[in-house]
PDB file of C-alpha atoms and ligand atoms in Angstrom:
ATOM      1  CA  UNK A   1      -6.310  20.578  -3.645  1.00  0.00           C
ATOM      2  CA  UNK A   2      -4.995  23.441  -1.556  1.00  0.00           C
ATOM      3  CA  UNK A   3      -1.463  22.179  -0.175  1.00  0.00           C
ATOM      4  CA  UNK A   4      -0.529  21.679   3.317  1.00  0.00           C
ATOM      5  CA  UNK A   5       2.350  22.358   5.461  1.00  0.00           C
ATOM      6  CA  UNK A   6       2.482  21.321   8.950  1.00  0.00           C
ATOM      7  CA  UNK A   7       5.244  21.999  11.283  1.00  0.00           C
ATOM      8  CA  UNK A   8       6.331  19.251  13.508  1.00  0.00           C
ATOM      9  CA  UNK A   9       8.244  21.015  16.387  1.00  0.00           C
ATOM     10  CA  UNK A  10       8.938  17.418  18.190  1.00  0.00           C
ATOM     11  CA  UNK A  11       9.982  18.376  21.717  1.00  0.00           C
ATOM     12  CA  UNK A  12      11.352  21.753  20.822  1.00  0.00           C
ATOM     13  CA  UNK A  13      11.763  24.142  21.450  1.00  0.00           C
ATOM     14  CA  UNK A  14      12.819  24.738  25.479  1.00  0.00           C
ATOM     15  CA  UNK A  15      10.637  27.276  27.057  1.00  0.00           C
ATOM     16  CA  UNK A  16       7.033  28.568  26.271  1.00  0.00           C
ATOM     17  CA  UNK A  17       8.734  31.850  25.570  1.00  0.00           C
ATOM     18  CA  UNK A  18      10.725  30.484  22.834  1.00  0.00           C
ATOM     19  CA  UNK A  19       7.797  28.838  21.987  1.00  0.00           C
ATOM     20  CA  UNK A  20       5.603  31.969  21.377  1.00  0.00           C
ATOM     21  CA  UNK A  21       8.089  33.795  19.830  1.00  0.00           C
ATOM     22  CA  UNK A  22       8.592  31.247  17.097  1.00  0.00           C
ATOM     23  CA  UNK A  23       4.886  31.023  16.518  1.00  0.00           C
ATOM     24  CA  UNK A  24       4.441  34.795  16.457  1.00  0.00           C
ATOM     25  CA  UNK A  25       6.806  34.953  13.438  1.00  0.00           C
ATOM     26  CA  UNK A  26       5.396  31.909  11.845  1.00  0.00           C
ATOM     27  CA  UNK A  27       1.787  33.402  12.116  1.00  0.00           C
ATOM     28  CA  UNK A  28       2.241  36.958  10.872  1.00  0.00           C
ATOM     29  CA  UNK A  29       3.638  35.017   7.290  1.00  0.00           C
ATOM     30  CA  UNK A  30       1.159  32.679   7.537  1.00  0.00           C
ATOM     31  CA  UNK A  31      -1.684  35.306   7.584  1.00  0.00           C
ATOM     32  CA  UNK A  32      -0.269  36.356   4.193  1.00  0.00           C
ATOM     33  CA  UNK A  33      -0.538  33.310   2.289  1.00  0.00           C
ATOM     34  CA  UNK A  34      -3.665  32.125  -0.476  1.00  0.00           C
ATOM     35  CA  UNK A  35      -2.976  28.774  -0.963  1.00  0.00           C
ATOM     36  CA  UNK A  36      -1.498  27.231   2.005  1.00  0.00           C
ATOM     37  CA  UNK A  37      -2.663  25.321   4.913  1.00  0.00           C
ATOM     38  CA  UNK A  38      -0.347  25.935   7.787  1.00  0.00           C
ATOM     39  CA  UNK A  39      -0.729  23.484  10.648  1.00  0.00           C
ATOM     40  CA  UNK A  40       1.668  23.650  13.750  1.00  0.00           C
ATOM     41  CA  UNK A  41       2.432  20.638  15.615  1.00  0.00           C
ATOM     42  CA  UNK A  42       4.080  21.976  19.042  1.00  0.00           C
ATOM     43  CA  UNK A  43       4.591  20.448  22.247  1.00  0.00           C
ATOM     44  CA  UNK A  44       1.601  19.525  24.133  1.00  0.00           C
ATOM     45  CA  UNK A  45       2.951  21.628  27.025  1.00  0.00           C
ATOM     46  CA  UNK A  46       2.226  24.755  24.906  1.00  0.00           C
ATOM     47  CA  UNK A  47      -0.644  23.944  22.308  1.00  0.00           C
ATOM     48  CA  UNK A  48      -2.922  25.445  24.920  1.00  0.00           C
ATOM     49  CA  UNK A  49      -0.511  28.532  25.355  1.00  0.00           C
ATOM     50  CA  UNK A  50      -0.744  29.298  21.380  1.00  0.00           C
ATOM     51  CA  UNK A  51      -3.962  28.727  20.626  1.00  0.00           C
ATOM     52  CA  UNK A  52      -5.029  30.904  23.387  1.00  0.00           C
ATOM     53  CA  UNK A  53      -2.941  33.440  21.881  1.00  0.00           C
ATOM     54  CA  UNK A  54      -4.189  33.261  18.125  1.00  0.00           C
ATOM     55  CA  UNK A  55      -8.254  34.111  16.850  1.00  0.00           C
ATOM     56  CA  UNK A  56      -6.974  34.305  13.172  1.00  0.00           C
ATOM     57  CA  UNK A  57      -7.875  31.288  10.799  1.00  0.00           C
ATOM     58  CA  UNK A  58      -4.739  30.884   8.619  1.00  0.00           C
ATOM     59  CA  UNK A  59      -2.919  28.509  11.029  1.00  0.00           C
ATOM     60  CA  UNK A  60      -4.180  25.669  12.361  1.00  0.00           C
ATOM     61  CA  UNK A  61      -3.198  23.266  14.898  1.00  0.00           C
ATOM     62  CA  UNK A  62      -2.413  19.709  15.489  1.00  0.00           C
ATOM     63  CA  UNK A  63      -1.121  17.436  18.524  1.00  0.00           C
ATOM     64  CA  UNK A  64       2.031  15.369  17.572  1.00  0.00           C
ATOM     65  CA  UNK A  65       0.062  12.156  19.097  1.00  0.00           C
ATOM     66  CA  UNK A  66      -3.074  11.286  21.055  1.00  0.00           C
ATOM     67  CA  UNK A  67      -4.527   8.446  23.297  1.00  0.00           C
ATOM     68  CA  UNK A  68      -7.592   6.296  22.129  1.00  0.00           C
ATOM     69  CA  UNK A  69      -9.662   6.186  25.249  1.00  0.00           C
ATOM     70  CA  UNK A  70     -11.814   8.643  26.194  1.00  0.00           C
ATOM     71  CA  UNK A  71     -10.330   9.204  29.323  1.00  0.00           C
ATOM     72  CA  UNK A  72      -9.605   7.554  32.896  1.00  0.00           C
ATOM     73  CA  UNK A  73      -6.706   6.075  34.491  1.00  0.00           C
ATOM     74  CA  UNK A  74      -4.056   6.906  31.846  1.00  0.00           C
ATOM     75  CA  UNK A  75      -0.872   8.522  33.408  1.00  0.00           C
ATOM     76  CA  UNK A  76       0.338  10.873  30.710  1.00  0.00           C
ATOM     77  CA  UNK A  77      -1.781  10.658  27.951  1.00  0.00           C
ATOM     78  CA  UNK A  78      -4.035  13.226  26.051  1.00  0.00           C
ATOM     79  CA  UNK A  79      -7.126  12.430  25.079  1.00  0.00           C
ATOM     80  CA  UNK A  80      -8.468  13.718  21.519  1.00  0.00           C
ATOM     81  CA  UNK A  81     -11.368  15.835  23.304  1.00  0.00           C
ATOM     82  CA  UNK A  82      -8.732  17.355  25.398  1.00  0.00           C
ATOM     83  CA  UNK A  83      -7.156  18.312  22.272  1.00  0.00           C
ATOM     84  CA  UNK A  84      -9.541  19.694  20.664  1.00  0.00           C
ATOM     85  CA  UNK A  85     -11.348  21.328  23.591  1.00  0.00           C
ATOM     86  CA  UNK A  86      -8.404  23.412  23.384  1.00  0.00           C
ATOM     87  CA  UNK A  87      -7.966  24.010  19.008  1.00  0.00           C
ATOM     88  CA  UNK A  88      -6.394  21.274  17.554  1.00  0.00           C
ATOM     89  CA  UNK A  89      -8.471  20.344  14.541  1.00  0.00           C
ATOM     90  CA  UNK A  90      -5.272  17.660  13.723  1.00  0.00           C
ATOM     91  CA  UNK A  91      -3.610  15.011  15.271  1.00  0.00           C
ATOM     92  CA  UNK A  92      -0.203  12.953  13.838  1.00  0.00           C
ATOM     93  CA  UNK A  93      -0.102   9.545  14.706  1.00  0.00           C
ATOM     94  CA  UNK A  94       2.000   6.696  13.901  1.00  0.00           C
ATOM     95  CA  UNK A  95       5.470   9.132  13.933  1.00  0.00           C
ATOM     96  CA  UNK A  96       8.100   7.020  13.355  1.00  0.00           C
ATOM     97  CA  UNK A  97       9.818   7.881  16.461  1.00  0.00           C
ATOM     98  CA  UNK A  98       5.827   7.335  18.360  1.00  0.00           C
ATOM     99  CA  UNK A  99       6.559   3.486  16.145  1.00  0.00           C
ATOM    100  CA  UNK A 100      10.251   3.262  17.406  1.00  0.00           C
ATOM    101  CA  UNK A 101       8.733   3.455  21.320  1.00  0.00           C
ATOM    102  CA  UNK A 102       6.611   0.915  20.667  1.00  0.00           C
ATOM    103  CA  UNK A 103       3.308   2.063  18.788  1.00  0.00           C
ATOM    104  CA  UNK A 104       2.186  -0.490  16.912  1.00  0.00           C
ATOM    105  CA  UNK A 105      -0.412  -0.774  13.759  1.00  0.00           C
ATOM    106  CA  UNK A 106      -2.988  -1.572  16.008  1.00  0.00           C
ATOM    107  CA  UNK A 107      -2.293   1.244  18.019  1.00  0.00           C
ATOM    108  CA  UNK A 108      -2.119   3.628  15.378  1.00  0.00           C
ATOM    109  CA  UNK A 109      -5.713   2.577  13.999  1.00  0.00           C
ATOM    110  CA  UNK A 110      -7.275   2.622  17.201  1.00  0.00           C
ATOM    111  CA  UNK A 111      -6.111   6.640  17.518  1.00  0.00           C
ATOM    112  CA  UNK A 112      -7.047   7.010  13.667  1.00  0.00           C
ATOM    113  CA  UNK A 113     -10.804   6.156  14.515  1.00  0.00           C
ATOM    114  CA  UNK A 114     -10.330   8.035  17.945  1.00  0.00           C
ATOM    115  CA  UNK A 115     -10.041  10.984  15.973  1.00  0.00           C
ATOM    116  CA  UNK A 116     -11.915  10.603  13.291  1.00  0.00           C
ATOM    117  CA  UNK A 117     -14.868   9.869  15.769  1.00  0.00           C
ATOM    118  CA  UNK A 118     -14.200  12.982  17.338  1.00  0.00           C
ATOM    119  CA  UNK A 119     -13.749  15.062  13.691  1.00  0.00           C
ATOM    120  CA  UNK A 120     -10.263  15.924  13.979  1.00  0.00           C
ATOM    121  CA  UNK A 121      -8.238  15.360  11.136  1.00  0.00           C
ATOM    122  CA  UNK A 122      -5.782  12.330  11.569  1.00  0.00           C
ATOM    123  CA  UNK A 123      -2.120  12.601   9.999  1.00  0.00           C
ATOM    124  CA  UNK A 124      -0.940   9.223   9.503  1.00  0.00           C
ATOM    125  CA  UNK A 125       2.375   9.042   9.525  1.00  0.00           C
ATOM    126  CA  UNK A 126       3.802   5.895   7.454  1.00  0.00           C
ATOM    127  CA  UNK A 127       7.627   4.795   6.403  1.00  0.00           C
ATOM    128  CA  UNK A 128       9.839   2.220   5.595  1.00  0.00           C
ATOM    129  CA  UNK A 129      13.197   2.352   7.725  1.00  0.00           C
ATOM    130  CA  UNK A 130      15.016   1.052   5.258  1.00  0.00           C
ATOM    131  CA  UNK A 131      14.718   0.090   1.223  1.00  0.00           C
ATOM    132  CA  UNK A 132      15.645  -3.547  -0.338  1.00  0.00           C
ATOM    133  CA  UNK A 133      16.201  -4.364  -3.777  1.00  0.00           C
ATOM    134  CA  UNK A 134      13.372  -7.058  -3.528  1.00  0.00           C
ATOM    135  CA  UNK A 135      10.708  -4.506  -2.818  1.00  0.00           C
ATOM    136  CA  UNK A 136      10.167  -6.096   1.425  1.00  0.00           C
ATOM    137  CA  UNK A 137       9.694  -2.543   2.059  1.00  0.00           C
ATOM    138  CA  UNK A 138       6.450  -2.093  -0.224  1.00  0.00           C
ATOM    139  CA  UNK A 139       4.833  -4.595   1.639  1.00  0.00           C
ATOM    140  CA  UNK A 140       6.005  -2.944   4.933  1.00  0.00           C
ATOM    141  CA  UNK A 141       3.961   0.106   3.441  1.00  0.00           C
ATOM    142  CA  UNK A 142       1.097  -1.661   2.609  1.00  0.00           C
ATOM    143  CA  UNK A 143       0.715  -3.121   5.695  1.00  0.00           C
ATOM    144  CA  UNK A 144       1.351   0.585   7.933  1.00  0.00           C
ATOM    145  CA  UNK A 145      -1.501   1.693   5.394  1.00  0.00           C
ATOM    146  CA  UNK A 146      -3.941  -0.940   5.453  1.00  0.00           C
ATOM    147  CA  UNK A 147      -3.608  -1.284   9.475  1.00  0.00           C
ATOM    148  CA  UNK A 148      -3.890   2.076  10.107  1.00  0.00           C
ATOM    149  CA  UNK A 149      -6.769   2.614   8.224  1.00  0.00           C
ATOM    150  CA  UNK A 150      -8.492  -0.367   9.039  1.00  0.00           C
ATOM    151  CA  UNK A 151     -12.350   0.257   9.967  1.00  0.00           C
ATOM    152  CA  UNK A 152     -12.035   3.832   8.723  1.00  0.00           C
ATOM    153  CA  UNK A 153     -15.175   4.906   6.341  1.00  0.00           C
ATOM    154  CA  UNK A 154     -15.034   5.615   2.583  1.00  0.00           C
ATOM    155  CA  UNK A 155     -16.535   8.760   4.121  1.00  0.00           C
ATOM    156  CA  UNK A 156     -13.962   9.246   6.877  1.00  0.00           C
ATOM    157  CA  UNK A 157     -11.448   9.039   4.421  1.00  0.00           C
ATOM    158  CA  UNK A 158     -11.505  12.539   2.776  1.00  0.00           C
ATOM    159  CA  UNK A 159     -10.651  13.406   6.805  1.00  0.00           C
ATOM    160  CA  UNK A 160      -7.463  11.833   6.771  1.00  0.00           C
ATOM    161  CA  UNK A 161      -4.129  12.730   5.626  1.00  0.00           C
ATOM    162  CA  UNK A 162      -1.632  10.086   4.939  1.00  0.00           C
ATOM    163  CA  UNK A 163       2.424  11.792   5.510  1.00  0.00           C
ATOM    164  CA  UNK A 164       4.908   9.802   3.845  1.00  0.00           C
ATOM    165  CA  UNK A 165       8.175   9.782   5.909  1.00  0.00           C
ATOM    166  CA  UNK A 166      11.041   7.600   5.041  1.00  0.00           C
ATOM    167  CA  UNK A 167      12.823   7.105   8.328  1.00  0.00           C
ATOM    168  CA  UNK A 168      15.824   6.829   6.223  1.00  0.00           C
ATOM    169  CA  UNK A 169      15.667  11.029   5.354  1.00  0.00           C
ATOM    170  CA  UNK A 170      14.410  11.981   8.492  1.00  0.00           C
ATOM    171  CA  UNK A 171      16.436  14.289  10.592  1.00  0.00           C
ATOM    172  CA  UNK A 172      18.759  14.771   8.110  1.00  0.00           C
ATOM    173  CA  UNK A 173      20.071  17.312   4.741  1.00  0.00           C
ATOM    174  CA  UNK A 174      18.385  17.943   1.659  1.00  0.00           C
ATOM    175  CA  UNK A 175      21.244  15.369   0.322  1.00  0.00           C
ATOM    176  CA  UNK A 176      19.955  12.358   2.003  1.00  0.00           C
ATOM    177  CA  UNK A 177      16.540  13.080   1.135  1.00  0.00           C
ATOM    178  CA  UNK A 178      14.138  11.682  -0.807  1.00  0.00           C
ATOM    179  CA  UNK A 179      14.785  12.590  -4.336  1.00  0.00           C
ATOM    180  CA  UNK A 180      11.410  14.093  -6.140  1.00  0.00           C
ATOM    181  CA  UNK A 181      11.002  11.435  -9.425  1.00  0.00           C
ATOM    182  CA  UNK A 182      11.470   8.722  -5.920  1.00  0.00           C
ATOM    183  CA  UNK A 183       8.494  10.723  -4.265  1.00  0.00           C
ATOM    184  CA  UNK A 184       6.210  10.597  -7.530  1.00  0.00           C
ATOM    185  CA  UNK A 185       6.341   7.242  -7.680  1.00  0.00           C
ATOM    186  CA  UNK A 186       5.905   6.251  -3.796  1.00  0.00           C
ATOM    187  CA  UNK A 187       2.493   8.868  -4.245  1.00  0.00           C
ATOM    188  CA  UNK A 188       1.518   6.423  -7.055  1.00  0.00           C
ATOM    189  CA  UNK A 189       1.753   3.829  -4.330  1.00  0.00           C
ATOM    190  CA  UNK A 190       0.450   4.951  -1.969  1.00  0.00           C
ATOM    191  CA  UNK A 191      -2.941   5.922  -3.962  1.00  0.00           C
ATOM    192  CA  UNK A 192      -2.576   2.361  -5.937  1.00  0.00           C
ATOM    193  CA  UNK A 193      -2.786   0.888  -2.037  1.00  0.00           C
ATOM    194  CA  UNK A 194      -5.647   3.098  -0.952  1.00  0.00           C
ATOM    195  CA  UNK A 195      -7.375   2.380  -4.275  1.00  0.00           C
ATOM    196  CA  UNK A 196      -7.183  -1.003  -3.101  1.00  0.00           C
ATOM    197  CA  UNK A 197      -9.350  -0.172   0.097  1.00  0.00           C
ATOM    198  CA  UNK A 198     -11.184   2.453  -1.549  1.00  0.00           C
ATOM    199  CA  UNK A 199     -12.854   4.125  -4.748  1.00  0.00           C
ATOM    200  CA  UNK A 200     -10.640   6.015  -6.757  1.00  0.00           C
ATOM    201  CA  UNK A 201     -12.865   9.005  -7.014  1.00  0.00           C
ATOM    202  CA  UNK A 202     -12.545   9.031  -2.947  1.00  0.00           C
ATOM    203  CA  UNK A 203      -8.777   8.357  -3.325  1.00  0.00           C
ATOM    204  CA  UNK A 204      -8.111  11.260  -5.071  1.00  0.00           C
ATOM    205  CA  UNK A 205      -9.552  13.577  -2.191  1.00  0.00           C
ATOM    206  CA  UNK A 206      -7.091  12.119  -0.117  1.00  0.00           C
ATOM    207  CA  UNK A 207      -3.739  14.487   0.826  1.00  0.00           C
ATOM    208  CA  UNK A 208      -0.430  12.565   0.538  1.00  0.00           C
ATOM    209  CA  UNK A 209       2.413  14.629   2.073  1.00  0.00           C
ATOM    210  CA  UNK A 210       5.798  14.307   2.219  1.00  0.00           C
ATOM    211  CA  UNK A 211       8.260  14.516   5.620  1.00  0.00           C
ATOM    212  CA  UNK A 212      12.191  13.655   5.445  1.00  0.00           C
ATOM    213  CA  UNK A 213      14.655  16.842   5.647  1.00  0.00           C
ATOM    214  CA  UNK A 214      12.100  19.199   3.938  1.00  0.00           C
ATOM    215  CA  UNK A 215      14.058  22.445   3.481  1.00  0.00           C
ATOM    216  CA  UNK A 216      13.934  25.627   1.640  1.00  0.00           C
ATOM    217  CA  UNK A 217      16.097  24.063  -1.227  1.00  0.00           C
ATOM    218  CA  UNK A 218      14.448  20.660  -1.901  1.00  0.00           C
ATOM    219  CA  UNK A 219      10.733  21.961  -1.334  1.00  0.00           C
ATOM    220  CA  UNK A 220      10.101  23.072  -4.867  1.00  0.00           C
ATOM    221  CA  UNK A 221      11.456  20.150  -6.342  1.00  0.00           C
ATOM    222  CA  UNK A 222       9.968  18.007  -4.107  1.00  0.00           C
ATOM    223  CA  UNK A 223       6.473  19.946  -5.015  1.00  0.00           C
ATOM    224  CA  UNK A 224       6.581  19.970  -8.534  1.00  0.00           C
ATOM    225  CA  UNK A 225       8.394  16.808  -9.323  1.00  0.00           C
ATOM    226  CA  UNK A 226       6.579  14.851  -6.451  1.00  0.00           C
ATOM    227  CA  UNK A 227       3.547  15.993  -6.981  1.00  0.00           C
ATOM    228  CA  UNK A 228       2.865  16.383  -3.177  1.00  0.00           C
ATOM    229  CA  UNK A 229       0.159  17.995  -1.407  1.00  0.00           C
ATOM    230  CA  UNK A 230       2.556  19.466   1.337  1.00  0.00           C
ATOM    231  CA  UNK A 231       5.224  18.953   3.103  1.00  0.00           C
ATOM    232  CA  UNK A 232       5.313  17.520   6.961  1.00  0.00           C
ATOM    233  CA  UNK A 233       8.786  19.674   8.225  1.00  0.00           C
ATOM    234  CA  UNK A 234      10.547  19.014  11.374  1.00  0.00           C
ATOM    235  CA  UNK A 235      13.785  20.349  11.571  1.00  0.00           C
ATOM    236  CA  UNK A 236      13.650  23.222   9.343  1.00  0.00           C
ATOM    237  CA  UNK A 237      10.340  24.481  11.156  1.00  0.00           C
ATOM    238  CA  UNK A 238      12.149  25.618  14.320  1.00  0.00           C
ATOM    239  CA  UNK A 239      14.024  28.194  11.951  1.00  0.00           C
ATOM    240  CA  UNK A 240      11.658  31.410  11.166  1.00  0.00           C
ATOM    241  CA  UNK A 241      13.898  31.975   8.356  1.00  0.00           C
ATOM    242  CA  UNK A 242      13.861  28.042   6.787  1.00  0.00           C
ATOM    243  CA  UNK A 243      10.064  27.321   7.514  1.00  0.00           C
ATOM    244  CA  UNK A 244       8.656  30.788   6.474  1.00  0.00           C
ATOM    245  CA  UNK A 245      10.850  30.511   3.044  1.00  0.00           C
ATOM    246  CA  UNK A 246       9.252  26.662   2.966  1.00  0.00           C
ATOM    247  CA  UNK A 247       5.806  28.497   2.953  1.00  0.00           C
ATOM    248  CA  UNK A 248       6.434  31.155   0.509  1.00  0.00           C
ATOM    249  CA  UNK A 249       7.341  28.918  -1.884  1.00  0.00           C
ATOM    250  CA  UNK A 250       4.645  26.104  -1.124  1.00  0.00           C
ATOM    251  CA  UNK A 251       2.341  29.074  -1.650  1.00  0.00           C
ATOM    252  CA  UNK A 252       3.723  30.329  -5.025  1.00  0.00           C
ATOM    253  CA  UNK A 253       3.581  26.628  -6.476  1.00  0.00           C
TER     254      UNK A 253
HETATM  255  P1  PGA B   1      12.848  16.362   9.523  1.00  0.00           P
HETATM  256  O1  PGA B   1      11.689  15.640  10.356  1.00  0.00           O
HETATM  257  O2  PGA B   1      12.216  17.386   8.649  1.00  0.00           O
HETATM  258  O3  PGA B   1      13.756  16.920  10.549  1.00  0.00           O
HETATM  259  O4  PGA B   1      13.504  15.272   8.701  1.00  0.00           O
HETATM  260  C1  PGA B   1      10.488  15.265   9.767  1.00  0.00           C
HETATM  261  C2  PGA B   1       9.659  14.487  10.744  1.00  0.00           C
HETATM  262  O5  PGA B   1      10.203  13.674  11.511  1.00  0.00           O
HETATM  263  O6  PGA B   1       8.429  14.666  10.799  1.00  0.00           O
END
C-alpha cells in the first residue's frame, strides 16, 4: 500500500501569503517523491488559492471538515461539492477538536456518506482522550468506528481512511507520543473492529494512519514499528524543514 502523509495545517497559518509560500516549498519536495501520497489539509480560506496555483499530481488536497447537506440555509458551512468543485479529493472528519465543539458520531457518519456519495475520500479521524487500565477506552474506539462508519458499503470502504489520533499526544513532543510497539497493537484493533463490520480481504485495503506529535524523529519508528500507512501531522507540517524531512523519510521506508 503506498503510504500517506497528510498535512493538517488547522487554522494556520495567518495570511494567504504565508500560506503559498509554505505550500510552494512543500510541493517542489513533494514532486520528488515515489512512494508517498502527500495530501494538504489547509484552511478553507485558501484551499481554493492553492489548488488554483498547482496542475502537478503529487499533492493532493483535503478540507479539514465538511457539512452533510447539499446545500441551503447553512451559515458557514462547506458543502462537499464545493470542495471538490474546487480539488479536494479528501475530507477529515471527526477531528478531535471538530468532536470537542460538539460533533458527534452521528454527525461524523452523516459527513462520511456525504463524501463518500460524492467520491471524495473521507479521513476519519478517531481517539480516545484518555486510557484506563480496564480497557473503557477500547470500547470508546469501537464505538467512534462503528458510528462513523455506519451505512458505509463493503465497497465504499477501500475509499476511506481511518487516522488514529490519541487526543492524549496531540499537540504535543515526540516524548508524549504514542510509542510505536503501542501503535502496532491499536492497528491490530482497529482492523480486528473493522473485521467485525467487514471482510478481512476488504479490511486489509483499508489505510490506518497515525496523528499525535508526528515529527522528524519519531516518524521512522513510528513507520516501521507501527506498521502505519502514514502519518496525519499537524504541528510539524507548518515547518518546511520538519514536514519535508517527515516525507523524505516516509518515502525511503
Ligand atoms: P499534532 O496534531 O501533530 O500537532 O499532534 C495532529 C492533529 O491534530 O491532527
Amino acid at each position: 500500500m503506498r503510504k500517506l502523509v497528510v498535512a493538517n495545517w488547522k487554522m494556520n497559518p495567518a495570511s494567504v501569503k504565508e500560506a503559498l509560500d509554505l505550500f510552494d516549498k512543500v510541493k517542489k519536495k513533494a514532486s520528488t517523491l515515489k512512494n508517498v501520497d502527500t495530501i494538504l489539509a489547509p484552511p478553507f480560506a485558501f484551499l481554493g488559492e492553492l489548488t488554483c496555483n498547482y496542475s502537478g499530481s503529487k499533492v493532493s488536497f483535503a478540507s479539514q471538515d465538511v457539512f452533510w447537506e447539499e446545500g441551503g440555509s447553512y451559515t458557514g458551512e462547506v458543502s462537499v461539492s464545493q470542495i471538490k468543485s474546487i480539488g479536494a479529493t479528501y475530507g477529515i472528519v471527526g477531528h478531535s477538536e471538530r468532536r470537542a465543539l460538539g460533533e458527534t458520531d452521528v454527525d461524523v457518519n452523516k459527513k462520511v456518506l456525504a463524501l463518500i456519495k460524492e467520491k471524495v475520500t473521507p479521513i476519519l479521524c478517531i481517539g480516545e482522550s484518555s486510557r484506563d487500565e480496564h480497557g473503557e477506552y477500547l470500547n470508546f474506539l469501537q464505538k467512534e468506528i462503528t458510528e462513523g462508519l455506519k451505512s458505509v458499503s463493503k465497497n465504499d470502504i477501500k475509499r476511506v481512511v481511518i487516522a488514529y489520533e490519541p487526543i492524549w499526544a496531540i499537540g504535543k513532543s515526540v516524548r508524549d507520543a504514542m510509542k510505536p510497539d503501542e501503535m502496532h497493537e491499536m492497528k491490530i484493533f482497529i482492523q480486528k473492529t473493522l473485521s467485525e463490520l467487514y471482510e478481512r480481504s476488504v479490511v486489509s485495503k483499508v489505510p490506518i494512519i497515525y496523528g499525535g506529535s508526528v515529527e522528524p524523529d519519531n516518524a521512522r519508528a513510528l513507520l516501521e514499528g507501527g506498521e502505519v500507512d502514514g502519518f496525519l501531522v499537524g504541528h510539524a507540517s507548518l515547518s518546511v524543514t520538519e514536514f519535508n524531512e517527515i516525507l523524505t523519510i516516509v518515502n525511503r521506508a
